[in-house]
Short mmCIF file of C-alpha atoms and ligand atoms in Angstrom, two decimals:
data_model
loop_
_atom_site.label_atom_id
_atom_site.label_comp_id
_atom_site.label_asym_id
_atom_site.label_seq_id
_atom_site.Cartn_x
_atom_site.Cartn_y
_atom_site.Cartn_z
CA MET A 149 -33.14 7.09 -69.55
CA LYS A 150 -33.07 6.92 -65.75
CA GLY A 151 -29.88 6.34 -63.74
CA LEU A 152 -28.64 6.64 -60.15
CA VAL A 153 -26.12 9.50 -60.12
CA TYR A 154 -23.42 10.22 -57.51
CA ARG A 155 -23.63 13.91 -56.65
CA GLY A 156 -20.69 14.19 -54.21
CA PRO A 157 -20.22 12.80 -50.67
CA GLY A 158 -23.55 11.89 -49.08
CA LYS A 159 -25.55 12.85 -52.20
CA LYS A 160 -27.22 10.76 -54.88
CA ALA A 161 -30.27 11.15 -57.14
CA LEU A 162 -32.26 9.14 -59.66
CA GLU A 163 -32.01 11.37 -62.74
CA ASP A 164 -32.98 11.58 -66.42
CA LEU A 165 -29.82 11.06 -68.48
CA PRO A 166 -28.87 10.93 -72.15
CA HIS A 167 -28.88 7.45 -73.72
CA PRO A 168 -25.25 6.17 -73.85
CA ARG A 169 -23.63 6.03 -77.30
CA ILE A 170 -20.93 3.87 -78.87
CA GLU A 171 -17.67 5.81 -78.42
CA ALA A 172 -15.13 3.23 -79.62
CA ALA A 173 -15.39 0.35 -82.10
CA THR A 174 -14.89 -2.11 -79.21
CA ASP A 175 -17.88 -0.77 -77.19
CA ALA A 176 -21.31 -2.30 -76.70
CA ILE A 177 -24.46 -0.71 -75.30
CA VAL A 178 -26.31 -3.05 -72.92
CA LYS A 179 -29.93 -2.65 -71.80
CA ILE A 180 -29.79 -3.51 -68.10
CA THR A 181 -32.42 -6.00 -66.94
CA LYS A 182 -31.10 -6.57 -63.40
CA THR A 183 -28.48 -4.82 -61.31
CA THR A 184 -27.54 -4.57 -57.63
CA ILE A 185 -25.80 -2.38 -55.05
CA CYS A 186 -22.33 -3.16 -53.66
CA GLY A 187 -20.65 -2.14 -50.40
CA SER A 188 -18.22 -0.24 -52.65
CA ASP A 189 -21.09 2.00 -53.81
CA LEU A 190 -21.62 2.92 -50.15
CA HIS A 191 -17.87 3.66 -49.83
CA ILE A 192 -18.18 5.99 -52.85
CA LEU A 193 -21.19 7.73 -51.33
CA LYS A 194 -19.24 8.30 -48.11
CA GLY A 195 -16.59 10.07 -50.18
CA ASP A 196 -13.99 7.31 -49.62
CA VAL A 197 -13.26 6.91 -53.36
CA PRO A 198 -12.24 10.37 -54.64
CA THR A 199 -11.55 9.02 -58.15
CA VAL A 200 -15.35 8.93 -58.68
CA MET A 201 -16.42 12.29 -60.09
CA PRO A 202 -19.78 13.78 -59.10
CA GLY A 203 -22.16 13.19 -62.00
CA THR A 204 -21.13 9.52 -62.45
CA VAL A 205 -23.80 6.81 -62.66
CA LEU A 206 -22.97 4.22 -59.95
CA GLY A 207 -23.00 0.41 -60.23
CA HIS A 208 -20.58 -2.23 -61.53
CA GLU A 209 -22.77 -5.34 -61.45
CA GLY A 210 -25.62 -6.61 -63.60
CA VAL A 211 -27.08 -8.61 -66.46
CA GLY A 212 -28.75 -7.31 -69.59
CA ILE A 213 -29.41 -7.55 -73.30
CA ILE A 214 -27.09 -6.21 -76.02
CA ASP A 215 -28.73 -3.19 -77.64
CA GLU A 216 -25.97 -2.10 -80.01
CA VAL A 217 -22.35 -3.05 -80.76
CA GLY A 218 -19.41 -1.13 -82.20
CA GLU A 219 -18.03 -2.27 -85.55
CA GLY A 220 -15.09 -4.03 -83.86
CA VAL A 221 -17.32 -6.32 -81.76
CA GLN A 222 -17.81 -9.70 -83.42
CA SER A 223 -18.71 -12.05 -80.56
CA PHE A 224 -21.95 -10.31 -79.59
CA LYS A 225 -24.96 -8.96 -81.49
CA LYS A 226 -28.15 -7.10 -80.63
CA GLY A 227 -30.46 -9.29 -78.53
CA ASP A 228 -27.73 -11.41 -76.87
CA ARG A 229 -28.15 -11.83 -73.11
CA VAL A 230 -24.97 -11.01 -71.21
CA LEU A 231 -23.41 -10.92 -67.75
CA ILE A 232 -21.41 -7.75 -67.10
CA SER A 233 -18.05 -8.14 -65.34
CA CYS A 234 -17.25 -5.48 -62.74
CA ILE A 235 -13.76 -5.39 -64.28
CA SER A 236 -13.42 -4.26 -67.91
CA SER A 237 -10.34 -5.55 -69.74
CA CYS A 238 -8.72 -5.06 -73.13
CA GLY A 239 -7.50 -8.68 -73.18
CA LYS A 240 -4.29 -7.64 -74.94
CA CYS A 241 -2.02 -5.68 -72.59
CA ASP A 242 0.74 -7.34 -70.54
CA PHE A 243 -1.42 -7.55 -67.39
CA CYS A 244 -4.41 -8.96 -69.28
CA ARG A 245 -2.19 -11.57 -70.94
CA ARG A 246 -1.23 -12.68 -67.42
CA GLY A 247 -4.88 -12.89 -66.35
CA MET A 248 -4.60 -9.78 -64.15
CA TYR A 249 -7.57 -8.03 -65.73
CA SER A 250 -8.01 -5.76 -62.72
CA HIS A 251 -4.70 -4.11 -63.64
CA CYS A 252 -5.49 -3.80 -67.39
CA ALA A 253 -3.46 -0.91 -68.80
CA HIS A 254 -6.52 0.43 -70.65
CA ALA A 255 -9.45 -0.54 -68.43
CA GLY A 256 -9.87 -2.30 -65.02
CA TRP A 257 -12.52 -1.09 -62.58
CA MET A 258 -14.18 1.56 -64.75
CA LEU A 259 -17.94 0.96 -64.43
CA GLY A 260 -19.51 3.19 -61.79
CA HIS A 261 -15.99 4.44 -61.02
CA THR A 262 -14.36 6.35 -63.89
CA ILE A 263 -17.25 5.94 -66.37
CA HIS A 264 -21.03 5.63 -66.01
CA GLY A 265 -22.10 2.36 -64.37
CA THR A 266 -24.89 -0.19 -64.39
CA GLN A 267 -27.50 1.36 -62.06
CA ALA A 268 -29.33 2.74 -65.10
CA GLU A 269 -31.53 1.59 -67.97
CA TYR A 270 -28.57 1.35 -70.36
CA VAL A 271 -24.79 1.22 -69.97
CA ARG A 272 -21.82 1.54 -72.34
CA ILE A 273 -19.39 -1.36 -71.90
CA PRO A 274 -15.83 -0.74 -73.15
CA PHE A 275 -13.89 -3.71 -74.60
CA ALA A 276 -17.19 -5.60 -74.82
CA GLU A 277 -15.65 -8.79 -76.26
CA THR A 278 -13.50 -9.34 -73.15
CA SER A 279 -15.68 -7.65 -70.51
CA LEU A 280 -19.03 -9.42 -71.10
CA HIS A 281 -20.01 -13.08 -70.79
CA ARG A 282 -22.75 -14.71 -72.86
CA ILE A 283 -25.56 -16.13 -70.69
CA PRO A 284 -26.47 -19.71 -71.69
CA GLU A 285 -30.16 -20.51 -72.32
CA GLY A 286 -32.29 -21.18 -69.25
CA MET A 287 -29.91 -19.71 -66.65
CA ASP A 288 -31.23 -18.03 -63.50
CA GLU A 289 -30.24 -14.45 -64.38
CA GLU A 290 -30.85 -13.13 -60.87
CA ALA A 291 -28.28 -15.57 -59.52
CA LEU A 292 -25.83 -14.47 -62.20
CA VAL A 293 -25.89 -10.85 -60.95
CA MET A 294 -23.90 -12.23 -57.99
CA LEU A 295 -21.17 -13.26 -60.47
CA SER A 296 -20.39 -9.72 -61.64
CA ASP A 297 -18.34 -9.00 -58.52
CA ILE A 298 -18.90 -10.72 -55.17
CA LEU A 299 -18.55 -14.40 -56.14
CA PRO A 300 -15.31 -13.96 -58.11
CA THR A 301 -14.07 -11.65 -55.33
CA GLY A 302 -14.70 -14.15 -52.53
CA TYR A 303 -13.32 -16.98 -54.63
CA GLU A 304 -10.25 -15.36 -56.21
CA CYS A 305 -9.09 -13.05 -53.40
CA GLY A 306 -10.19 -15.34 -50.54
CA VAL A 307 -10.37 -19.01 -51.49
CA LEU A 308 -7.77 -19.25 -54.28
CA ASN A 309 -5.26 -16.87 -52.71
CA GLY A 310 -5.86 -18.54 -49.33
CA LYS A 311 -5.08 -21.95 -50.88
CA VAL A 312 -8.06 -23.74 -49.33
CA THR A 313 -7.50 -27.51 -49.57
CA PRO A 314 -9.46 -30.65 -48.56
CA GLY A 315 -9.45 -31.17 -44.81
CA CYS A 316 -7.98 -27.77 -43.96
CA SER A 317 -9.41 -25.28 -41.47
CA VAL A 318 -10.66 -21.90 -42.67
CA ALA A 319 -11.80 -18.80 -40.78
CA ILE A 320 -13.61 -16.05 -42.66
CA VAL A 321 -13.71 -12.72 -40.84
CA GLY A 322 -16.72 -10.74 -42.11
CA ALA A 323 -20.02 -12.39 -43.07
CA GLY A 324 -21.10 -9.72 -45.54
CA PRO A 325 -21.91 -10.67 -49.15
CA VAL A 326 -18.19 -11.07 -49.97
CA GLY A 327 -17.39 -13.19 -46.90
CA LEU A 328 -20.46 -15.32 -47.62
CA ALA A 329 -19.32 -15.70 -51.24
CA ALA A 330 -15.97 -16.97 -49.92
CA LEU A 331 -17.91 -19.35 -47.65
CA LEU A 332 -19.91 -20.77 -50.58
CA THR A 333 -16.91 -21.21 -52.88
CA ALA A 334 -14.53 -22.54 -50.18
CA GLN A 335 -16.79 -25.60 -50.12
CA PHE A 336 -15.62 -26.54 -53.66
CA TYR A 337 -12.55 -27.88 -51.81
CA SER A 338 -14.18 -29.66 -48.83
CA PRO A 339 -12.32 -27.97 -45.96
CA ALA A 340 -12.85 -29.74 -42.62
CA GLU A 341 -13.80 -26.59 -40.75
CA ILE A 342 -15.15 -23.20 -41.89
CA ILE A 343 -15.47 -20.76 -39.00
CA MET A 344 -17.40 -17.59 -39.75
CA ILE A 345 -16.65 -14.52 -37.60
CA ASP A 346 -18.80 -11.36 -37.47
CA LEU A 347 -20.48 -8.98 -35.04
CA ASP A 348 -23.94 -9.47 -36.55
CA ASP A 349 -25.84 -12.53 -35.26
CA ASN A 350 -28.29 -12.45 -38.18
CA ARG A 351 -25.42 -12.74 -40.67
CA LEU A 352 -23.88 -15.55 -38.60
CA ASP A 353 -27.22 -17.38 -38.69
CA VAL A 354 -27.25 -17.00 -42.48
CA ALA A 355 -23.66 -18.31 -42.57
CA LYS A 356 -24.75 -21.47 -40.77
CA THR A 357 -27.35 -22.17 -43.46
CA PHE A 358 -24.65 -21.53 -46.12
CA GLY A 359 -22.37 -24.22 -44.73
CA ALA A 360 -20.30 -22.64 -41.93
CA THR A 361 -19.31 -25.41 -39.50
CA LYS A 362 -18.88 -22.94 -36.59
CA VAL A 363 -19.76 -19.28 -36.04
CA VAL A 364 -18.13 -16.82 -33.66
CA ASN A 365 -19.50 -13.44 -32.64
CA SER A 366 -16.34 -11.39 -32.05
CA GLY A 367 -18.23 -8.61 -30.26
CA ASN A 368 -17.11 -9.84 -26.82
CA GLY A 369 -13.42 -9.77 -27.78
CA ASN A 370 -12.95 -13.54 -27.33
CA ALA A 371 -12.70 -14.50 -31.01
CA VAL A 372 -9.04 -15.61 -30.76
CA ASP A 373 -9.76 -17.94 -27.83
CA ALA A 374 -12.86 -19.30 -29.58
CA VAL A 375 -10.93 -20.12 -32.77
CA LYS A 376 -8.07 -21.66 -30.80
CA ALA A 377 -10.56 -23.82 -28.88
CA ILE A 378 -12.18 -25.02 -32.12
CA THR A 379 -8.81 -25.85 -33.70
CA GLY A 380 -7.21 -27.62 -30.73
CA GLY A 381 -5.01 -24.63 -29.99
CA MET A 382 -3.45 -24.57 -33.48
CA GLY A 383 -5.29 -21.75 -35.23
CA VAL A 384 -6.59 -21.98 -38.80
CA ASP A 385 -4.74 -22.92 -41.98
CA VAL A 386 -6.51 -20.15 -43.90
CA ALA A 387 -7.68 -16.81 -42.47
CA ILE A 388 -9.73 -14.76 -44.94
CA GLU A 389 -10.11 -11.06 -44.09
CA ALA A 390 -13.40 -9.80 -45.61
CA VAL A 391 -14.08 -6.62 -43.64
CA GLY A 392 -11.34 -4.08 -44.47
CA ILE A 393 -10.39 -2.57 -41.07
CA PRO A 394 -7.11 -2.83 -39.08
CA ALA A 395 -8.73 -4.80 -36.21
CA THR A 396 -9.87 -7.66 -38.44
CA PHE A 397 -6.53 -7.86 -40.26
CA VAL A 398 -4.81 -8.14 -36.86
CA LEU A 399 -7.38 -10.76 -35.79
CA CYS A 400 -6.35 -12.83 -38.83
CA GLN A 401 -2.72 -12.64 -37.65
CA ASP A 402 -3.82 -13.86 -34.20
CA ILE A 403 -5.74 -16.88 -35.50
CA VAL A 404 -3.56 -18.11 -38.39
CA ALA A 405 -1.75 -21.40 -37.70
CA ALA A 406 1.97 -21.85 -38.33
CA GLY A 407 2.41 -22.44 -42.06
CA GLY A 408 -0.98 -20.87 -42.81
CA THR A 409 -2.14 -18.14 -45.15
CA ILE A 410 -3.86 -14.81 -44.53
CA ALA A 411 -5.82 -13.86 -47.65
CA ASN A 412 -6.83 -10.23 -47.46
CA VAL A 413 -10.00 -9.35 -49.39
CA GLY A 414 -11.16 -6.20 -47.58
CA VAL A 415 -10.57 -2.74 -49.03
CA HIS A 416 -8.50 -0.87 -46.43
CA GLY A 417 -8.80 2.88 -46.11
CA THR A 418 -6.21 3.25 -43.33
CA LYS A 419 -2.87 1.59 -42.59
CA ALA A 420 -2.97 -1.70 -40.70
CA ASP A 421 -0.22 -3.31 -38.58
CA ILE A 422 1.67 -6.49 -39.42
CA HIS A 423 3.10 -8.02 -36.22
CA LEU A 424 6.34 -9.39 -37.63
CA ASP A 425 7.71 -9.54 -34.09
CA ARG A 426 5.31 -12.45 -33.53
CA LEU A 427 4.99 -13.79 -37.05
CA TRP A 428 8.56 -13.79 -38.39
CA ALA A 429 9.05 -17.45 -37.35
CA HIS A 430 5.50 -18.56 -38.14
CA ASN A 431 6.03 -19.56 -41.83
CA ILE A 432 2.92 -17.70 -42.93
CA THR A 433 1.91 -16.16 -46.27
CA ILE A 434 -0.06 -12.92 -46.64
CA THR A 435 -1.80 -12.25 -49.95
CA THR A 436 -3.67 -9.26 -51.38
CA ARG A 437 -5.65 -8.99 -54.61
CA LEU A 438 -8.06 -6.83 -56.53
CA VAL A 439 -10.61 -9.17 -58.10
CA ASP A 440 -9.66 -10.06 -61.69
CA THR A 441 -12.94 -11.83 -62.58
CA VAL A 442 -10.78 -14.39 -64.39
CA THR A 443 -12.85 -17.21 -62.81
CA THR A 444 -16.27 -15.90 -63.93
CA PRO A 445 -16.72 -18.45 -66.78
CA MET A 446 -15.88 -21.29 -64.37
CA LEU A 447 -18.27 -19.93 -61.72
CA MET A 448 -21.00 -19.66 -64.36
CA LYS A 449 -20.64 -23.39 -65.06
CA THR A 450 -20.95 -24.20 -61.36
CA VAL A 451 -24.19 -22.16 -61.21
CA GLN A 452 -25.49 -23.85 -64.37
CA SER A 453 -24.77 -27.31 -62.94
CA LYS A 454 -26.32 -26.28 -59.59
CA LYS A 455 -23.08 -26.89 -57.67
CA LEU A 456 -23.29 -23.25 -56.55
CA ASN A 457 -26.47 -21.35 -55.66
CA PRO A 458 -25.64 -17.64 -55.35
CA SER A 459 -29.32 -16.62 -55.36
CA GLN A 460 -29.23 -17.50 -51.64
CA LEU A 461 -27.59 -14.09 -51.18
CA ILE A 462 -30.60 -12.16 -52.52
CA THR A 463 -32.84 -10.77 -49.78
CA HIS A 464 -34.78 -7.89 -51.42
CA ARG A 465 -36.09 -6.86 -54.84
CA PHE A 466 -36.92 -3.37 -56.19
CA LYS A 467 -37.77 -1.60 -59.46
CA LEU A 468 -35.29 0.94 -60.83
CA ALA A 469 -37.82 3.70 -60.14
CA ASP A 470 -37.58 2.71 -56.46
CA MET A 471 -33.76 2.91 -56.39
CA MET A 472 -33.55 5.37 -53.48
CA ASN A 473 -35.53 2.91 -51.37
CA ALA A 474 -33.22 0.09 -52.49
CA TYR A 475 -30.19 2.08 -51.27
CA ASP A 476 -31.90 2.86 -47.98
CA THR A 477 -32.67 -0.83 -47.38
CA PHE A 478 -29.12 -1.91 -48.32
CA GLN A 479 -27.57 0.85 -46.18
CA ARG A 480 -29.56 -0.17 -43.09
CA ALA A 481 -28.56 -3.86 -43.39
CA ALA A 482 -28.30 -4.32 -39.61
CA SER A 483 -32.03 -3.62 -39.22
CA THR A 484 -33.34 -4.77 -42.63
CA ASN A 485 -31.22 -7.98 -42.73
CA ALA A 486 -30.32 -7.09 -46.33
CA LEU A 487 -27.53 -8.99 -48.07
CA LYS A 488 -27.89 -8.36 -51.81
CA VAL A 489 -30.79 -6.40 -53.33
CA ILE A 490 -31.89 -6.94 -56.93
CA ILE A 491 -33.00 -3.91 -58.95
CA GLU A 492 -35.02 -4.61 -62.09
CA SER A 493 -35.47 -2.17 -64.97
N1 NAD B 672 -10.39 -7.06 -53.06
C1 NAD B 672 -11.40 -6.83 -53.88
O1 NAD B 672 -11.28 -6.89 -55.10
C2 NAD B 672 -12.75 -6.49 -53.32
C3 NAD B 672 -13.88 -6.50 -54.17
C4 NAD B 672 -15.13 -6.23 -53.61
C5 NAD B 672 -15.26 -5.93 -52.25
N2 NAD B 672 -14.12 -5.90 -51.47
C6 NAD B 672 -14.17 -5.58 -50.03
O2 NAD B 672 -14.55 -6.72 -49.29
C7 NAD B 672 -15.02 -6.30 -48.01
C8 NAD B 672 -16.34 -7.00 -47.69
O3 NAD B 672 -17.35 -6.58 -48.60
P1 NAD B 672 -18.90 -6.76 -48.23
O4 NAD B 672 -19.67 -6.20 -49.36
O5 NAD B 672 -19.16 -8.15 -47.78
O6 NAD B 672 -18.97 -5.75 -46.98
P2 NAD B 672 -20.04 -5.59 -45.81
O7 NAD B 672 -19.76 -4.26 -45.19
O8 NAD B 672 -21.41 -5.92 -46.26
O9 NAD B 672 -19.63 -6.75 -44.78
C9 NAD B 672 -18.65 -6.61 -43.81
C10 NAD B 672 -19.03 -7.48 -42.62
O10 NAD B 672 -18.01 -7.30 -41.63
C11 NAD B 672 -18.62 -7.27 -40.37
N3 NAD B 672 -17.74 -6.57 -39.45
C12 NAD B 672 -17.53 -5.23 -39.32
N4 NAD B 672 -16.63 -4.99 -38.35
C13 NAD B 672 -16.27 -6.20 -37.87
C14 NAD B 672 -15.38 -6.60 -36.83
N5 NAD B 672 -14.68 -5.72 -36.11
N6 NAD B 672 -15.25 -7.93 -36.58
C15 NAD B 672 -15.95 -8.84 -37.30
N7 NAD B 672 -16.80 -8.52 -38.29
C16 NAD B 672 -16.96 -7.20 -38.56
C17 NAD B 672 -19.95 -6.57 -40.60
O11 NAD B 672 -20.90 -6.87 -39.59
C18 NAD B 672 -20.36 -7.12 -41.97
O12 NAD B 672 -21.19 -8.24 -41.88
C19 NAD B 672 -15.16 -4.76 -48.09
O13 NAD B 672 -14.02 -4.16 -47.51
C20 NAD B 672 -15.19 -4.53 -49.59
O14 NAD B 672 -14.81 -3.21 -49.93
C21 NAD B 672 -12.90 -6.19 -51.99
ZN1 ZN B 673 -18.47 -4.27 -55.85
ZN1 ZN B 674 -5.61 -5.02 -70.74
#
């Protein structure tokens, strides 16, 4: 079978690989029908994630059809259509029992990280019973690819941790796929104001069509003043950080209102300052989270009932054979206007 293999920093290749095999009774083999590329795959390719060994197939998102199940798998059989969660979970350890699947003692983020991932014709899914979701009849499977990672990430780490409530004001720093996913799911709660902040005018234009009430290009350094002007000098109740650099984390501290929450979503590769000298009396909360994908079944229902339309995030489509081109398009998002690309087997 073909798969996209990480070959060390800056190197990747579409290669012929052996067909994955059942290794544990709880495994399933899934034939991938649609997958996508994540910003995290680009981080891996830059060499930012040293836990990924050269030779690993990348990808932690996708939908497919069950090809084979281990003898311990009872909920799925060959031919079932499934959504793959980016987080694998045993469902039984202390962390899983608390709904913190991302910290599962036996799994967690494995796909395209510590084991072969989904950017291939077939993938082995550990703990299949608790790491796959059955796709109901008639669902838009392309839209569901967005539920493997980015929608639960924006919702759990941004909206839920940020405690978005009716009538509140929200600022989302970073209008990439994850920030836009937070924008879409924040609207479940009818906030009064959702201010989207980015450097890329195209992404801000997209944000407007996704429901942002205001957009701010922070390139001129006036983002704090702009947010203060929009909020009558108060700042926002919820500041969601969806970039992952020190400057945007500090921006969140500058725009959060007294009593507000900073929900960090971004993956930070360097240390970032917390200005307690200014914030100690500000009654704020700062949260962090690795996506647990505990809300995926709920999000699936909102897609099924058309309350949520994640297919809006899809800008390009490719065949697996054209994977190198798909990466190139995704990597050059500023000029290609790519958000999420779908890759079909
Ligand atoms: N916590 C989790 O579990 C989890 C899961 C998935 C992704 N993430 C992280 O979420 C973050 C966002 O992911 P993404 O795929 O949307 O990334 P992305 O790179 O596509 O988007 C980031 C956006 O931030 C904007 N940006 C960059 N610098 C900026 C600045 N100084 N001010 C304002 N905007 C700026 C970019 O223009 C871009 O639109 C990443 O750090 C990613 O690693 C976290
Ligand atoms: Zn991802
Ligand atoms: Zn577990």
